[in-house]
mmCIF file of C-alpha atoms and ligand atoms in Angstrom:
data_model
loop_
_atom_site.group_PDB
_atom_site.id
_atom_site.type_symbol
_atom_site.label_atom_id
_atom_site.label_comp_id
_atom_site.label_asym_id
_atom_site.label_seq_id
_atom_site.Cartn_x
_atom_site.Cartn_y
_atom_site.Cartn_z
ATOM 1 C CA UNK A 1 -8.842 37.919 -14.778
ATOM 2 C CA UNK A 2 -9.424 36.352 -11.393
ATOM 3 C CA UNK A 3 -6.313 35.180 -9.624
ATOM 4 C CA UNK A 4 -7.831 33.555 -6.576
ATOM 5 C CA UNK A 5 -5.770 30.405 -6.693
ATOM 6 C CA UNK A 6 -3.865 28.541 -9.324
ATOM 7 C CA UNK A 7 -5.681 25.503 -10.567
ATOM 8 C CA UNK A 8 -3.269 22.687 -11.332
ATOM 9 C CA UNK A 9 -3.639 20.321 -14.216
ATOM 10 C CA UNK A 10 -1.979 17.066 -15.116
ATOM 11 C CA UNK A 11 -1.591 15.852 -18.693
ATOM 12 C CA UNK A 12 -4.969 14.576 -19.855
ATOM 13 C CA UNK A 13 -6.992 16.457 -17.257
ATOM 14 C CA UNK A 14 -10.248 17.930 -18.498
ATOM 15 C CA UNK A 15 -9.985 21.683 -17.939
ATOM 16 C CA UNK A 16 -12.982 23.007 -19.898
ATOM 17 C CA UNK A 17 -15.614 22.129 -22.439
ATOM 18 C CA UNK A 18 -15.142 23.429 -25.987
ATOM 19 C CA UNK A 19 -18.231 25.619 -25.785
ATOM 20 C CA UNK A 20 -16.749 27.627 -22.946
ATOM 21 C CA UNK A 21 -13.209 28.236 -24.151
ATOM 22 C CA UNK A 22 -10.840 28.004 -27.064
ATOM 23 C CA UNK A 23 -7.884 25.642 -26.621
ATOM 24 C CA UNK A 24 -4.693 27.604 -25.985
ATOM 25 C CA UNK A 25 -1.094 26.666 -25.363
ATOM 26 C CA UNK A 26 -0.354 23.235 -23.920
ATOM 27 C CA UNK A 27 -3.916 22.063 -24.301
ATOM 28 C CA UNK A 28 -5.736 19.941 -26.830
ATOM 29 C CA UNK A 29 -9.332 19.445 -27.818
ATOM 30 C CA UNK A 30 -10.943 16.082 -27.992
ATOM 31 C CA UNK A 31 -14.590 15.127 -28.161
ATOM 32 C CA UNK A 32 -15.880 18.518 -27.098
ATOM 33 C CA UNK A 33 -13.477 18.754 -24.174
ATOM 34 C CA UNK A 34 -10.310 20.709 -23.685
ATOM 35 C CA UNK A 35 -7.608 18.815 -21.872
ATOM 36 C CA UNK A 36 -4.211 19.706 -20.494
ATOM 37 C CA UNK A 37 -1.154 18.534 -22.393
ATOM 38 C CA UNK A 38 1.357 19.427 -19.671
ATOM 39 C CA UNK A 39 1.686 19.610 -15.918
ATOM 40 C CA UNK A 40 1.018 23.164 -14.870
ATOM 41 C CA UNK A 41 -1.322 25.923 -13.852
ATOM 42 C CA UNK A 42 -4.545 26.536 -15.741
ATOM 43 C CA UNK A 43 -4.894 30.005 -17.201
ATOM 44 C CA UNK A 44 -8.224 31.408 -18.393
ATOM 45 C CA UNK A 45 -8.083 34.485 -20.577
ATOM 46 C CA UNK A 46 -11.559 35.998 -20.341
ATOM 47 C CA UNK A 47 -10.900 38.487 -23.167
ATOM 48 C CA UNK A 48 -9.936 35.998 -25.834
ATOM 49 C CA UNK A 49 -11.889 33.221 -24.115
ATOM 50 C CA UNK A 50 -8.845 31.042 -24.400
ATOM 51 C CA UNK A 51 -7.777 28.476 -21.838
ATOM 52 C CA UNK A 52 -4.155 27.440 -21.610
ATOM 53 C CA UNK A 53 -1.769 25.620 -19.331
ATOM 54 C CA UNK A 54 1.401 27.255 -18.095
ATOM 55 C CA UNK A 55 3.865 24.421 -17.605
ATOM 56 C CA UNK A 56 4.933 24.412 -14.019
ATOM 57 C CA UNK A 57 8.429 24.084 -12.639
ATOM 58 C CA UNK A 58 6.973 21.647 -10.184
ATOM 59 C CA UNK A 59 6.721 18.261 -11.771
ATOM 60 C CA UNK A 60 4.862 15.311 -10.490
ATOM 61 C CA UNK A 61 5.966 12.717 -12.975
ATOM 62 C CA UNK A 62 9.242 11.414 -14.284
ATOM 63 C CA UNK A 63 9.676 10.173 -17.820
ATOM 64 C CA UNK A 64 12.384 8.443 -19.809
ATOM 65 C CA UNK A 65 14.936 10.985 -21.153
ATOM 66 C CA UNK A 66 14.199 13.411 -18.327
ATOM 67 C CA UNK A 67 17.201 14.525 -16.358
ATOM 68 C CA UNK A 68 17.202 14.679 -12.616
ATOM 69 C CA UNK A 69 19.417 16.118 -9.929
ATOM 70 C CA UNK A 70 19.698 14.507 -6.560
ATOM 71 C CA UNK A 71 21.919 13.236 -3.831
ATOM 72 C CA UNK A 72 23.644 9.889 -3.446
ATOM 73 C CA UNK A 73 22.115 8.275 -0.383
ATOM 74 C CA UNK A 74 23.338 4.712 -0.893
ATOM 75 C CA UNK A 75 26.536 3.793 -2.717
ATOM 76 C CA UNK A 76 27.421 0.263 -3.771
ATOM 77 C CA UNK A 77 29.938 -1.006 -6.297
ATOM 78 C CA UNK A 78 27.493 -1.523 -9.177
ATOM 79 C CA UNK A 79 24.758 0.930 -8.333
ATOM 80 C CA UNK A 80 23.842 3.866 -6.152
ATOM 81 C CA UNK A 81 20.592 5.166 -4.716
ATOM 82 C CA UNK A 82 19.777 8.750 -5.623
ATOM 83 C CA UNK A 83 17.264 10.891 -3.793
ATOM 84 C CA UNK A 84 15.727 13.059 -6.481
ATOM 85 C CA UNK A 85 15.385 16.775 -5.718
ATOM 86 C CA UNK A 86 14.972 18.264 -9.192
ATOM 87 C CA UNK A 87 13.502 16.997 -12.453
ATOM 88 C CA UNK A 88 14.482 18.850 -15.637
ATOM 89 C CA UNK A 89 15.610 21.719 -13.456
ATOM 90 C CA UNK A 90 12.319 21.994 -11.551
ATOM 91 C CA UNK A 91 11.902 21.296 -7.880
ATOM 92 C CA UNK A 92 10.456 17.860 -7.200
ATOM 93 C CA UNK A 93 7.404 17.922 -4.959
ATOM 94 C CA UNK A 94 7.336 14.212 -4.258
ATOM 95 C CA UNK A 95 9.602 11.778 -2.567
ATOM 96 C CA UNK A 96 11.348 9.969 -5.402
ATOM 97 C CA UNK A 97 14.467 7.872 -5.444
ATOM 98 C CA UNK A 98 16.242 6.442 -8.460
ATOM 99 C CA UNK A 99 18.831 3.761 -9.028
ATOM 100 C CA UNK A 100 22.011 4.884 -10.693
ATOM 101 C CA UNK A 101 23.798 2.188 -12.676
ATOM 102 C CA UNK A 102 27.555 2.313 -12.233
ATOM 103 C CA UNK A 103 28.436 -0.530 -14.566
ATOM 104 C CA UNK A 104 31.176 0.485 -16.927
ATOM 105 C CA UNK A 105 32.717 2.827 -14.399
ATOM 106 C CA UNK A 106 35.628 1.876 -12.204
ATOM 107 C CA UNK A 107 37.625 -1.248 -12.955
ATOM 108 C CA UNK A 108 38.309 -2.342 -16.520
ATOM 109 C CA UNK A 109 40.520 -0.637 -19.066
ATOM 110 C CA UNK A 110 43.491 -1.303 -16.855
ATOM 111 C CA UNK A 111 43.191 2.037 -15.144
ATOM 112 C CA UNK A 112 42.577 1.809 -11.455
ATOM 113 C CA UNK A 113 39.976 4.310 -10.423
ATOM 114 C CA UNK A 114 37.975 5.120 -7.360
ATOM 115 C CA UNK A 115 34.168 4.933 -7.346
ATOM 116 C CA UNK A 116 32.501 7.353 -9.829
ATOM 117 C CA UNK A 117 30.202 8.675 -7.115
ATOM 118 C CA UNK A 118 30.313 8.759 -3.342
ATOM 119 C CA UNK A 119 27.783 9.060 -0.556
ATOM 120 C CA UNK A 120 26.476 12.615 -0.250
ATOM 121 C CA UNK A 121 27.509 13.713 -3.766
ATOM 122 C CA UNK A 122 25.056 15.833 -5.743
ATOM 123 C CA UNK A 123 24.620 14.220 -9.146
ATOM 124 C CA UNK A 124 22.822 15.022 -12.378
ATOM 125 C CA UNK A 125 21.530 11.897 -14.145
ATOM 126 C CA UNK A 126 19.574 10.868 -17.221
ATOM 127 C CA UNK A 127 16.470 8.708 -16.779
ATOM 128 C CA UNK A 128 16.974 5.828 -19.206
ATOM 129 C CA UNK A 129 14.293 3.387 -18.118
ATOM 130 C CA UNK A 130 11.292 3.076 -15.837
ATOM 131 C CA UNK A 131 11.066 -0.703 -16.023
ATOM 132 C CA UNK A 132 9.370 -2.304 -13.001
ATOM 133 C CA UNK A 133 8.501 1.108 -11.623
ATOM 134 C CA UNK A 134 12.136 1.836 -10.834
ATOM 135 C CA UNK A 135 13.701 5.082 -11.968
ATOM 136 C CA UNK A 136 16.865 3.861 -13.698
ATOM 137 C CA UNK A 137 19.513 6.550 -13.977
ATOM 138 C CA UNK A 138 22.726 6.935 -15.974
ATOM 139 C CA UNK A 139 25.608 9.409 -15.920
ATOM 140 C CA UNK A 140 27.562 8.508 -19.081
ATOM 141 C CA UNK A 141 26.842 11.793 -20.896
ATOM 142 C CA UNK A 142 29.238 14.745 -20.520
ATOM 143 C CA UNK A 143 26.580 16.886 -18.868
ATOM 144 C CA UNK A 144 25.750 14.146 -16.398
ATOM 145 C CA UNK A 145 27.640 13.119 -13.311
ATOM 146 C CA UNK A 146 28.729 14.702 -10.072
ATOM 147 C CA UNK A 147 27.969 18.438 -9.904
ATOM 148 C CA UNK A 148 28.978 18.972 -6.282
ATOM 149 C CA UNK A 149 31.024 16.930 -3.837
ATOM 150 C CA UNK A 150 32.739 17.379 -0.523
ATOM 151 C CA UNK A 151 36.270 16.347 0.384
ATOM 152 C CA UNK A 152 36.333 12.956 2.088
ATOM 153 C CA UNK A 153 39.190 14.196 4.198
ATOM 154 C CA UNK A 154 38.247 17.627 5.488
ATOM 155 C CA UNK A 155 34.682 18.188 4.237
ATOM 156 C CA UNK A 156 35.361 21.245 2.108
ATOM 157 C CA UNK A 157 33.775 21.479 -1.380
ATOM 158 C CA UNK A 158 35.973 19.842 -4.016
ATOM 159 C CA UNK A 159 37.084 21.675 -7.142
ATOM 160 C CA UNK A 160 37.930 20.267 -10.550
ATOM 161 C CA UNK A 161 41.371 18.777 -10.770
ATOM 162 C CA UNK A 162 41.078 17.059 -14.131
ATOM 163 C CA UNK A 163 38.601 15.465 -16.486
ATOM 164 C CA UNK A 164 37.395 12.955 -13.919
ATOM 165 C CA UNK A 165 39.331 14.057 -10.923
ATOM 166 C CA UNK A 166 38.298 16.352 -8.110
ATOM 167 C CA UNK A 167 40.714 18.026 -5.763
ATOM 168 C CA UNK A 168 40.557 19.755 -2.424
ATOM 169 C CA UNK A 169 42.196 23.169 -2.354
ATOM 170 C CA UNK A 170 42.213 23.032 1.418
ATOM 171 C CA UNK A 171 44.040 19.811 2.221
ATOM 172 C CA UNK A 172 45.380 18.666 -1.155
ATOM 173 C CA UNK A 173 43.268 15.515 -1.232
ATOM 174 C CA UNK A 174 42.520 14.163 -4.729
ATOM 175 C CA UNK A 175 39.476 12.006 -5.483
ATOM 176 C CA UNK A 176 38.239 10.287 -8.634
ATOM 177 C CA UNK A 177 34.680 10.964 -9.741
ATOM 178 C CA UNK A 178 32.600 10.903 -12.896
ATOM 179 C CA UNK A 179 32.267 14.672 -13.074
ATOM 180 C CA UNK A 180 29.602 16.580 -14.965
ATOM 181 C CA UNK A 181 30.962 19.098 -17.480
ATOM 182 C CA UNK A 182 30.031 21.997 -15.198
ATOM 183 C CA UNK A 183 31.372 20.487 -11.989
ATOM 184 C CA UNK A 184 32.852 23.061 -9.672
ATOM 185 C CA UNK A 185 31.016 26.019 -11.140
ATOM 186 C CA UNK A 186 28.589 27.983 -9.019
ATOM 187 C CA UNK A 187 25.730 28.323 -8.659
ATOM 188 C CA UNK A 188 24.931 24.682 -9.201
ATOM 189 C CA UNK A 189 22.593 24.262 -12.128
ATOM 190 C CA UNK A 190 19.911 21.808 -10.970
HETATM 191 ZN ZN1 ZN B 1 40.128 18.399 1.971
#
């Protein structure tokens, strides 16, 4: 098997004609052509004459229900801008930014709380809509929310102090956040 360089395929890409190869994993056959079903590297098995796609950790597209990990680069009261670094745990190769809706957090229910996210926080979010070409993100699920944050007082990493409360072991500072279930554990799961 030649391993000169990995040929990349996007979903729908024509990777072979049916006479040359048999459709393998993550491919489909249509009208005499074999096409890729996933983003990934094309693999040709010359023994079985099968062509398949090995889904790549690198993703080039974002879809509804994907989860992303990124950093808060703009924080407002109702929304925050998130620079996306990982999609479904795979490193993002493009420059994407999403908008995290913060409605329903902070205020209401009579409990006074600080903002659910702050500038510089690393957050894991669910993509819930792509309307108007904007990546709309949410953090309501248990697994979603802040996964890493620094103390606003002294800059040390915060640890979990409660369900939605982070604390600084260094200076005793306590900050409210919408924390992901695994907040404070290392290594950070992207
Ligand atoms: Zn501190």
